[in-house]
XYZ file of C-alpha atoms in Angstrom:
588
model
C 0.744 37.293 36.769
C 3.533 38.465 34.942
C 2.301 35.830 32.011
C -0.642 37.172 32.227
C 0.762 41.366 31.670
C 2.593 40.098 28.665
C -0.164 37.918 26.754
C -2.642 41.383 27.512
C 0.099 43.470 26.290
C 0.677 40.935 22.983
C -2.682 41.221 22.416
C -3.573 44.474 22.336
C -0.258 45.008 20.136
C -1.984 42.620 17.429
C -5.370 44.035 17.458
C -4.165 47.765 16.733
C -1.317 47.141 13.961
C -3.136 47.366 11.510
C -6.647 46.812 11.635
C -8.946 43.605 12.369
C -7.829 42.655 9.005
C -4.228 42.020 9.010
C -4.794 39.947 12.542
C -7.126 37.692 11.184
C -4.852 37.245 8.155
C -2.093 36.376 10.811
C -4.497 34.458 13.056
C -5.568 32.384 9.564
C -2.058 31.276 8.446
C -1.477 30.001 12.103
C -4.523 28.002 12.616
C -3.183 26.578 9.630
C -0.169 25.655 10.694
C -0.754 24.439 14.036
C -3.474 22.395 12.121
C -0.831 20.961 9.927
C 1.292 19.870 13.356
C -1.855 18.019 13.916
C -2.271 15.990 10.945
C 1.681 15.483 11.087
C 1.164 13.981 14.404
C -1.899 11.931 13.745
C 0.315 10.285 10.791
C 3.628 9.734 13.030
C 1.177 8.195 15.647
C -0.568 6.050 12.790
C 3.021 4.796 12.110
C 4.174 3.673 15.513
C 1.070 1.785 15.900
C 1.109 0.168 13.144
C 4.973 -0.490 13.590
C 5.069 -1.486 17.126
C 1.735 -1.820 17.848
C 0.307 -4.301 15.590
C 3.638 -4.842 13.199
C 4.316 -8.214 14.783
C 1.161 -9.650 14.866
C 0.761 -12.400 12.280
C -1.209 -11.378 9.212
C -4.153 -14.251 9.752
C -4.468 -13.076 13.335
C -5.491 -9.155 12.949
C -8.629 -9.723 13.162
C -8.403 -9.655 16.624
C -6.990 -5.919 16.991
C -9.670 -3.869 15.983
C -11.726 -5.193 19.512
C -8.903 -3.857 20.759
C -8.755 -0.008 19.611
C -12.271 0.120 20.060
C -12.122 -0.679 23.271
C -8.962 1.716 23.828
C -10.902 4.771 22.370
C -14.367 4.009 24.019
C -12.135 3.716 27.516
C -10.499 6.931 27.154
C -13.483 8.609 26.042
C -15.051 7.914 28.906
C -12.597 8.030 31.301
C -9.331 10.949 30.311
C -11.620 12.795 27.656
C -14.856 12.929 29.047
C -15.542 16.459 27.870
C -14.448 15.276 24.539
C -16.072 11.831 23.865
C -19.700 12.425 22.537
C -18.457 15.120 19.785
C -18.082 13.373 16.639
C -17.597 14.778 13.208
C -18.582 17.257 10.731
C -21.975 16.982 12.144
C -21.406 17.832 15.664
C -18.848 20.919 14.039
C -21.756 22.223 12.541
C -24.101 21.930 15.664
C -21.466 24.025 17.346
C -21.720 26.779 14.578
C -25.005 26.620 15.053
C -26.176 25.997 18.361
C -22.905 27.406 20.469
C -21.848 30.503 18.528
C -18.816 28.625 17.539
C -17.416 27.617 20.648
C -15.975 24.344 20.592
C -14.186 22.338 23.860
C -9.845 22.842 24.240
C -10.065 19.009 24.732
C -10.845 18.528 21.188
C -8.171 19.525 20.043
C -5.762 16.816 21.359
C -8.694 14.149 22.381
C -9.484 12.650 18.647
C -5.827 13.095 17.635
C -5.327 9.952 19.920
C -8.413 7.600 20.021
C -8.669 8.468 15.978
C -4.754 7.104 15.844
C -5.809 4.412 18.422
C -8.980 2.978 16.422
C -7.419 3.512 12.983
C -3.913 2.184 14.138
C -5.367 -1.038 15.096
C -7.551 -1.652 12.294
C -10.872 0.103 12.586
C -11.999 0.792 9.485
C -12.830 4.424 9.745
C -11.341 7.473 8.154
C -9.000 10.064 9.823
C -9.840 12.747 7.857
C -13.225 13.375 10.190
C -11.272 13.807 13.291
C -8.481 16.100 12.024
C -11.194 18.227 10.460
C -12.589 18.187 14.657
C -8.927 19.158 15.586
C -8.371 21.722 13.165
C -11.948 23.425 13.939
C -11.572 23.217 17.866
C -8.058 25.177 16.969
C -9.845 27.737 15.268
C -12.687 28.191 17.632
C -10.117 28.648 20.375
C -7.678 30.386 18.656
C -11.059 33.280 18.215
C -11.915 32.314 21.788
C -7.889 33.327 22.958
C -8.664 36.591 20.826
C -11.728 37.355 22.138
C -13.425 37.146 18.700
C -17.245 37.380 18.262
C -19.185 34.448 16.297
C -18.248 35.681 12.870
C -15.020 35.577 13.225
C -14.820 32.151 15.376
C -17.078 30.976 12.486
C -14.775 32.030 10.228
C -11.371 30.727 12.176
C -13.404 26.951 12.548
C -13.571 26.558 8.497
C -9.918 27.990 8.881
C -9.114 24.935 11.217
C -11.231 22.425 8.553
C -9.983 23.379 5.481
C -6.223 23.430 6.642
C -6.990 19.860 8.191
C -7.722 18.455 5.016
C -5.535 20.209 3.182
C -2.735 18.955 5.316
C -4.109 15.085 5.660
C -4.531 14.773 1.683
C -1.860 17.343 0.185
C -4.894 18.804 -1.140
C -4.712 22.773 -0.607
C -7.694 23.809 -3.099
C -10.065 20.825 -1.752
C -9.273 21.840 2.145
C -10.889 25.027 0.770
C -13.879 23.789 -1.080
C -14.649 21.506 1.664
C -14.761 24.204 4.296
C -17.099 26.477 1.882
C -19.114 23.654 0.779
C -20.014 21.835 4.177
C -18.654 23.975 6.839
C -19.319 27.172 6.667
C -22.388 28.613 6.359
C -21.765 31.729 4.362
C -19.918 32.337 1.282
C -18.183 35.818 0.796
C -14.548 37.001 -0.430
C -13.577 38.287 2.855
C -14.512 34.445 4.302
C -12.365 32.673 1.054
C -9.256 34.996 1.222
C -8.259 33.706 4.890
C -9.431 30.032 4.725
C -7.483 30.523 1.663
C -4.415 30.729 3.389
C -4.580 28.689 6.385
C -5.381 26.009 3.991
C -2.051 26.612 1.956
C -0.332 26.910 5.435
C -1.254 23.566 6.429
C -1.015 21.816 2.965
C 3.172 23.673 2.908
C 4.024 22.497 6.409
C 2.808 18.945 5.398
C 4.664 18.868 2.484
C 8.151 19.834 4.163
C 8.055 17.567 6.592
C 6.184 14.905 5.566
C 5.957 14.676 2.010
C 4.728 10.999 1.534
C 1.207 10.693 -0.496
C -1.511 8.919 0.761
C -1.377 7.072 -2.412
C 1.154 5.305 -3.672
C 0.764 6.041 -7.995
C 2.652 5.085 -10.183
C 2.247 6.705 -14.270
C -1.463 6.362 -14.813
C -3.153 6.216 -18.167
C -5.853 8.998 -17.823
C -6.790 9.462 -20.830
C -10.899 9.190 -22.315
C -12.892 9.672 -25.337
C -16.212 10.823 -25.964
C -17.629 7.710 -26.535
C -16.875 7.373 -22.899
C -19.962 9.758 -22.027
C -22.545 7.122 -21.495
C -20.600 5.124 -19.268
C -19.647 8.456 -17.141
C -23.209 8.957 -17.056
C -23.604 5.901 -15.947
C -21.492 5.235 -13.370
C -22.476 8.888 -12.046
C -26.048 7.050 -11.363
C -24.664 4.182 -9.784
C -22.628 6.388 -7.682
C -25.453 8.292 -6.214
C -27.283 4.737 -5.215
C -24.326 3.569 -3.352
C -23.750 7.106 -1.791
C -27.866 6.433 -0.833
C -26.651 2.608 0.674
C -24.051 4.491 2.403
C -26.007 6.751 3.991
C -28.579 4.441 5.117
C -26.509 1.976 6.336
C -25.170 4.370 9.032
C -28.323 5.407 10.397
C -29.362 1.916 10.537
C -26.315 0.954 12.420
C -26.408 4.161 14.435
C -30.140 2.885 15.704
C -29.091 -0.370 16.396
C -26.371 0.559 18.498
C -28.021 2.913 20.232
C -30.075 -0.068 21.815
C -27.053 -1.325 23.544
C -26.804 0.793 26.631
C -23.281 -0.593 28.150
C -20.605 1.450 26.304
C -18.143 -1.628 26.980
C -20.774 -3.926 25.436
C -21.261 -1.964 22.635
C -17.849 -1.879 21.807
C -17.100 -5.524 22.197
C -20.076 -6.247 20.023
C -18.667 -3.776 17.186
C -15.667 -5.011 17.693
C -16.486 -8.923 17.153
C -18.285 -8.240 14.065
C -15.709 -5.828 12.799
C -13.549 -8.640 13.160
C -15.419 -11.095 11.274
C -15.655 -8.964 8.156
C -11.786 -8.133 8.374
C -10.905 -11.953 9.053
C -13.003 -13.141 5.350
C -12.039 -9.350 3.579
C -8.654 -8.752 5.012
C -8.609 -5.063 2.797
C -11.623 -3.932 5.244
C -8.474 -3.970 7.486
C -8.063 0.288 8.358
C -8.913 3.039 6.182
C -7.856 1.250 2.901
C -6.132 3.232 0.822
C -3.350 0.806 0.329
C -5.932 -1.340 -1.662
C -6.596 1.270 -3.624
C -3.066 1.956 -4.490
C -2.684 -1.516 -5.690
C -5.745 -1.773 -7.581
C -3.865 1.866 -9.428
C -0.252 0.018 -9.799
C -1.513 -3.652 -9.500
C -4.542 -5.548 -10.514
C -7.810 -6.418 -8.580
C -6.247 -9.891 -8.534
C -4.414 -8.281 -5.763
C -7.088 -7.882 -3.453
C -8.640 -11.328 -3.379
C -8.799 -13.137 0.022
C -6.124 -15.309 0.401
C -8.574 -18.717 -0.124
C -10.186 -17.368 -3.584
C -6.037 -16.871 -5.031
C -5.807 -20.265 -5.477
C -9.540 -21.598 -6.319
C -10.148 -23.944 -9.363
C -12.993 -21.745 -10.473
C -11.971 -18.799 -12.777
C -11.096 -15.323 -11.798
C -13.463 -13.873 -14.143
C -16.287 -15.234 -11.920
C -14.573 -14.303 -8.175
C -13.191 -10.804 -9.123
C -16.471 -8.771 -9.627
C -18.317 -10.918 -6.901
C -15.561 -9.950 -4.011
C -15.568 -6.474 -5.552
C -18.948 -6.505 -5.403
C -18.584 -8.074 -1.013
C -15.874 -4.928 -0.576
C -18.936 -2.204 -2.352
C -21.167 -3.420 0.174
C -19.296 -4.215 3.424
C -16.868 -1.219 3.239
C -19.623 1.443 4.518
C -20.770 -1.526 7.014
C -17.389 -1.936 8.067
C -16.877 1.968 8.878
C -20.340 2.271 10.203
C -19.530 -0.255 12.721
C -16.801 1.214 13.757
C -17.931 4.297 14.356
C -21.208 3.514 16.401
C -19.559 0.922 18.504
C -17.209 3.863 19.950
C -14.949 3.822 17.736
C -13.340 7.385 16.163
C -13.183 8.144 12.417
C -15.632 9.546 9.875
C -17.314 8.801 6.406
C -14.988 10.744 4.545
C -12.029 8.159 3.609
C -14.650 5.198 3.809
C -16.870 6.907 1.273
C -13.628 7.335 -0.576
C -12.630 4.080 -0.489
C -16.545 2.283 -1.745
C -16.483 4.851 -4.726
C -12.963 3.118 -5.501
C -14.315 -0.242 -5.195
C -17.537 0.723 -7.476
C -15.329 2.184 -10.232
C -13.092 -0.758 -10.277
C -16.416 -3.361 -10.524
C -17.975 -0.873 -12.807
C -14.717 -1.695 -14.625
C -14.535 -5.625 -15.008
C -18.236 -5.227 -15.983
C -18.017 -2.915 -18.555
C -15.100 -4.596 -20.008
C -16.420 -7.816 -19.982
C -19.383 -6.650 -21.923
C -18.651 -3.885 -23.758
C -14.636 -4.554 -24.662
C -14.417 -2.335 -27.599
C -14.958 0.835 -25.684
C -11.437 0.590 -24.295
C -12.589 2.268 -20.210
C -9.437 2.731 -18.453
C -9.470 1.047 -14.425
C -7.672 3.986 -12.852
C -10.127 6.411 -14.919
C -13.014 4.515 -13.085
C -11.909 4.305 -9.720
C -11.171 7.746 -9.827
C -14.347 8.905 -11.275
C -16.301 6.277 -8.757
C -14.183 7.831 -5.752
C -15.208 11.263 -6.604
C -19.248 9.954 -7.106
C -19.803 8.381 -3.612
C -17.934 10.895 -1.593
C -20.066 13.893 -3.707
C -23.303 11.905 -2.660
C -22.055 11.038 0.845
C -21.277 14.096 1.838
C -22.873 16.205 -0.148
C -19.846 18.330 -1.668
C -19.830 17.956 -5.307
C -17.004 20.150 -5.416
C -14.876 18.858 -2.626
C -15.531 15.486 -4.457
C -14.279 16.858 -7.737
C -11.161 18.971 -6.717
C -9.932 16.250 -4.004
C -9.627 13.311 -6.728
C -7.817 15.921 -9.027
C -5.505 17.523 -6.257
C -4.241 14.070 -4.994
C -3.210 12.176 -7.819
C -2.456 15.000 -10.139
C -5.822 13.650 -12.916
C -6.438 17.830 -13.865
C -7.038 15.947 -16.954
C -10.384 14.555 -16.503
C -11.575 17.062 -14.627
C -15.070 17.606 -17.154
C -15.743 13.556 -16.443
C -15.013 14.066 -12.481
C -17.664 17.358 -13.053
C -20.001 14.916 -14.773
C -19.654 12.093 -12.539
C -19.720 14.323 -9.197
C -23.055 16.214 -10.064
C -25.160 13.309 -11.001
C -24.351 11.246 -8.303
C -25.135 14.075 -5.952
C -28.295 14.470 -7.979
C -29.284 11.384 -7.944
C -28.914 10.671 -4.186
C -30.617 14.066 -3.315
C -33.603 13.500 -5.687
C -34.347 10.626 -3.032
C -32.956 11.942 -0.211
C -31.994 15.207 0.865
C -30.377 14.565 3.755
C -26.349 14.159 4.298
C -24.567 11.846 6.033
C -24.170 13.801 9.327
C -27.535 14.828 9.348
C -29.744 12.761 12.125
C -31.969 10.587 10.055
C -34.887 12.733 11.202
C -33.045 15.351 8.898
C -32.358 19.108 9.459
C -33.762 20.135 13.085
C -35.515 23.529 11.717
C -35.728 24.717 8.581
C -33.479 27.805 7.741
C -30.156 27.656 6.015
C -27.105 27.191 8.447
C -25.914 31.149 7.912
C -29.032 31.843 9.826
C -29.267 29.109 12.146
C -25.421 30.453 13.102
C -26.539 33.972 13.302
C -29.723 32.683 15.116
C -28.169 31.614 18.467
C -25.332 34.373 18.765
C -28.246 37.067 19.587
C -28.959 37.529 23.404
C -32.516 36.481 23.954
C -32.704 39.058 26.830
C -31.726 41.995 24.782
C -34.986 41.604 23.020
C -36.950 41.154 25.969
C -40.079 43.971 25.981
C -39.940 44.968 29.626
C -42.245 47.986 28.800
C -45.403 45.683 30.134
C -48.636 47.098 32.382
C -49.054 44.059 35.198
C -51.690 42.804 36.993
C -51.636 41.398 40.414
C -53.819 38.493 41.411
C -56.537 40.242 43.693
C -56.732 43.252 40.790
C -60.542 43.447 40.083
C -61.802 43.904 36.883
C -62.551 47.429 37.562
C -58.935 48.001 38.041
C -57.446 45.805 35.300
C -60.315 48.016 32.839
C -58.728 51.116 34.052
C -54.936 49.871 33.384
C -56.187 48.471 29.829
C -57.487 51.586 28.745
C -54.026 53.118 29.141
C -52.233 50.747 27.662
C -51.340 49.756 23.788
C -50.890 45.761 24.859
C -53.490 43.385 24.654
C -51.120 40.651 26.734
C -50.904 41.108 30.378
C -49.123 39.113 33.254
C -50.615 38.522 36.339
C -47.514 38.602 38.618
C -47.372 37.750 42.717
C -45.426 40.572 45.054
C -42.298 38.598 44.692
C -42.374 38.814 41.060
C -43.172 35.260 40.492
C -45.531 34.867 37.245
C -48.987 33.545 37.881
C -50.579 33.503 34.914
C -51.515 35.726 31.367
C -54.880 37.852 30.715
C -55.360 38.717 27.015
C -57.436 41.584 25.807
C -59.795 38.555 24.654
C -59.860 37.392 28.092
C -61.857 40.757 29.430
C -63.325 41.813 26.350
C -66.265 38.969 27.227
C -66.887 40.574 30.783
C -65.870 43.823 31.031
C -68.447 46.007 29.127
C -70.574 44.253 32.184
C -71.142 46.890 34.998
C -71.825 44.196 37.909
C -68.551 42.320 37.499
C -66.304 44.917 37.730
C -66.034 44.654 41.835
C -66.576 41.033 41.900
C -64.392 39.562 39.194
C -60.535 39.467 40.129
C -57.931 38.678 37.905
C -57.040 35.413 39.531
C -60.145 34.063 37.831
C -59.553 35.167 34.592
C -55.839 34.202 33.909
C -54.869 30.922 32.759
C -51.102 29.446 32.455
C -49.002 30.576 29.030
C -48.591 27.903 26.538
C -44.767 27.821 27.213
C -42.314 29.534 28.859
C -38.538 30.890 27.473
C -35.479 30.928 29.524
C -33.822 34.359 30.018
C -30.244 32.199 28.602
C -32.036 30.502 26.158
C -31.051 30.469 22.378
C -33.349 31.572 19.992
C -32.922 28.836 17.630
C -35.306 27.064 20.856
C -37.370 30.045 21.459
C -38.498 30.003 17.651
C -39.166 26.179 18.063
C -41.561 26.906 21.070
C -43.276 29.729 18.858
C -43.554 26.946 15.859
C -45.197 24.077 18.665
C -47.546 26.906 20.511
C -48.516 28.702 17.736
C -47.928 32.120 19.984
C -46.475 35.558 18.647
C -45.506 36.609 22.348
C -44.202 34.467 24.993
C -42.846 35.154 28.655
C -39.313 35.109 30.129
C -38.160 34.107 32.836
C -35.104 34.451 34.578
C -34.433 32.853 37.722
C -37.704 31.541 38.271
C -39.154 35.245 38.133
C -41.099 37.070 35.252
C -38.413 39.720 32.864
C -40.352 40.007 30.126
C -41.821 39.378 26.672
C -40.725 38.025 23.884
C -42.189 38.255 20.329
C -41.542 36.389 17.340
C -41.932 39.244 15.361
C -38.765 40.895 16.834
C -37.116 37.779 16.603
C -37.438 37.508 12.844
C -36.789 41.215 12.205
C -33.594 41.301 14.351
C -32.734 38.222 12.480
C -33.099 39.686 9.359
C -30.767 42.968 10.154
C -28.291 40.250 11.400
C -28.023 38.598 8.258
C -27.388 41.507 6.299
C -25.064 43.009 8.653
C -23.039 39.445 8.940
C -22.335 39.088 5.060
C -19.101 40.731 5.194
C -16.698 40.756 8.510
C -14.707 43.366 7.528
């Protein structure tokens, strides 16, 4: 109780010193350091798996672990985490902006910490930038939640949470930000970019003090180009936006298939198996795989050649783009897998990852034919990295400003534009759909700022109660007399214990009552027929516009507890929508 006095007390302190402002300033820079605690224990956890998890395991034999996390996460998810196991990703984030006013579950902000770590730790081949973009985002939504914040500002506090998340996993500050503005959020306004701002230079600060160590290992990189490179960014931008489209499709696909196995345990065993049979003939499909990059950076592609092609009679010239090739095409499998078996991780690092591979082929091949153009390998990978995750995902920007953040290339920054917006161009000329869309594409057609606005209105506050009734054994004489007084032309036909029967339009009586020897006969029980649909007095109006859409109806009934409230019209839906927009652009 005591707890309780204080934490009331705390709170009220913070919301009157000085304005709404300054607390969501303060609010910001601690989602974004609590965020950055979470990436800095997802990446300690990472460590002791791999260490003393799977660190004795003979190389030739880890095939056999990624069954394993699979199985660990799908176990806990449905066993400890329960709340927590069918949210995945940026997808179901933005579902929650949209559908749940920005309320997201406590549980997720500890739950994908560990089966992420658990999957990823024992080889899954999934990214863990997805789930610490979950983590961060549930820490926003409940930090607004703890602060009783409306949707606006838990909106705001969940692209807080994301864009600290990845500034903190990648040392990328500026990209955290992008990313959350880019795919997160759903509007775009100074007062929204000075906060996110600074939670994502929180958690980028706290990363780099305590654990400073890239996720690349670099060494001095040549990244230099010419002009005469332009054709071949071009190019490669193209070829970029195809895979991104492979990518894309290859999850759905997978997702479907999946879907068909009902036993969770089956599923997972399955994913598993198969997971393991790509990691046991491409050993770098092992985890996330940015250690393969890092070699291909410091190293050669020679590098990353199964251990029974290093020592073939046949030349190198003919295995290297032909694995590279294998790794462009099973990487996005590989993830795919291990995400719709039940495994945790996202696209992101995956994405990532393929673009490296296709710069690196796109390489050897332009090389072999075209050696006088001198293309650099790092340049490449770089510029392929920042193609497929622009396409992927759909964030050009995120795609351009990540590459440059994390290995320091500011330099080609006008190729990584290049390379970022025709990849994204080219995958959305042929489909317009991102990666955490359903394959059935965007569920209704408005922007996200209004879908997000959409459901935070209370459908009962636009109920019209102001409604002339009818009851059943009304004849038409009466029901005459009640229209003639009345400025509807939709009436309810509703029992004595408020139940609703039925709906009489002014269509309905117009047909009978200019006819004198009805009027004591007809009752209104013969002329009312059933409404098309019904709405929910708790029901969001992102539905309640569907059922307008299917019936084709301007006004619709509510009920609420299995007894008539009120109308509904679209009409007042759309206008209050409108005046919520407008009032919604700024917070502050």
């Amino acid at each position: 109780m005591k707890q309780t006095k204080i934490y009331q007390y705390a709170l009220k302190w913070l919301q009157r010193s000085g304005g709404p402002y300054q607390l969501v300033i303060g609010l910001s820079v601690a989602i974004g350091l609590l965020s950055g605690i979470a990436a800095i224990v997802l990446k300690s956890f990472i460590h002791y798996i791999e260490a003393y998890g799977v660190g004795f395991i003979p190389s030739y034999q880890l095939f056999l672990t990624p069954i394993t996390g699979i199985l660990l996460a799908v176990l806990l998810n449905q066993t400890v985490f329960k709340k927590a196991g069918l949210f995945h990703g940026v997808g179901d984030i933005i579902v929650s902006i949209i559908r749940k006013s920005g309320i997201m579950d406590f549980h997720l902000v500890y739950a994908k910490l560990i089966t992420s770590a658990i999957t990823v730790g024992f080889g899954g081949s999934s990214g863990l930038e997805s789930p610490i973009v979950v983590t961060g985002s549930a820490i926003g939504s409940n930090v607004g939640r703890l602060f009783k914040m409306d949707v606006n500002y838990r909106v705001l506090f969940i692209g807080c949470g994301a864009a600290a998340g990845i500034a903190a996993i990648f040392n990328a500050p500026i990209a955290g930000v992008v990313f959350a503005m880019e795919v997160i959020m759903p509007r775009f306004t100074a007062t929204y970019f000075i906060p996110t701002l600074l939670a994502s230079a929180s958690g980028a600060l706290l990363v780099t003090v305590f654990s400073p160590r890239s996720i690349f290992s670099i060494a001095h990189l040549d990244l230099t180009y010419a002009y005469n490179h332009l054709p071949f960014i071009v190019l490669l931008g193209v070829a970029g936006g195809f895979v991104s489209l492979y990518f894309t499709y290859s999850s759905w696909v997978l997702k479907s298939w999946f879907l068909k196995i009902r036993n969770v345990y089956q599923k997972a065993i399955t994913g598993g198996v198969l997971l393991g049979i790509l990691i046991f003939c491409f050993p770098r499909l092992y985890g996330e795989g940015y250690v393969g990059i890092s070699m291909l950076f410091n190293k050669s592609g020679i590098e990353l050649l199964p251990p029974f092609l290093k020592d073939s009679p046949y030349s190198l010239d003919l295995w290297l783009p032909l694995v590279f090739a294998a790794l462009l095409l099973l990487k996005p499998l590989a993830a795919n897998i291990t995400i719709h078996a039940g495994g945790e991780g996202g696209n992101f690092a995956p994405s990532f990852i393929t673009g490296g591979y296709l710069g690196y082929l796109f390489f050897i091949l332009a090389d072999h034919f075209f050696p006088s153009v001198g293309l650099s390998a790092p340049v490449c990978i770089l510029l392929g990295m920042s193609s497929v995750l622009s396409g992927v995902m759909h964030a050009p920007l995120t795609g351009i400003f990540l590459v440059a953040e994390i290995t320091g290339s500011y330099s080609l920054l006008v190729p990584l534009m290049l390379v970022s917006a025709i990849a994204f161009l080219t995958k959305y000329r042929i489909d317009k759909r991102p990666i955490h869309f359903d394959r059935e594409g965007a569920p209704y057609d408005l922007s996200r700022q209004e879908l997000a606005t959409l459901d935070a209105i209370d459908l009962m506050g636009l109920t019209d109660k102001d409604y002339s009734v009818f009851k059943p054994d009304y004849t038409l004489k009466e029901m005459v007399d009640i229209v003639s007084k009345s400025r509807r032309n939709f009436f309810p036909v509703i029992s004595d214990d408020q139940i609703l029967l039925g709906v009489i339009t002014l269509d309905d009586l117009r047909s009978v009552m200019f006819n004198p020897e009805q009027h004591s006969n007809l009752r209104a029980k013969n002329l009312m027929h059933l409404p098309p649909d019904y709405l929910e007095y708790n029901e969001g109006l992102f539905s309640a516009l569907e059922k307008f859409d299917r019936t084709n109806y301007w006004n619709l009934p509510v009920l609420k507890d299995g007894k008539f409230a009120g109308f509904v019209s679209k009409s007042t839906i759309l206008d209050r929508l409108r005046k919520e927009i407008d009032r919604s652009r700024e917070i502050f």
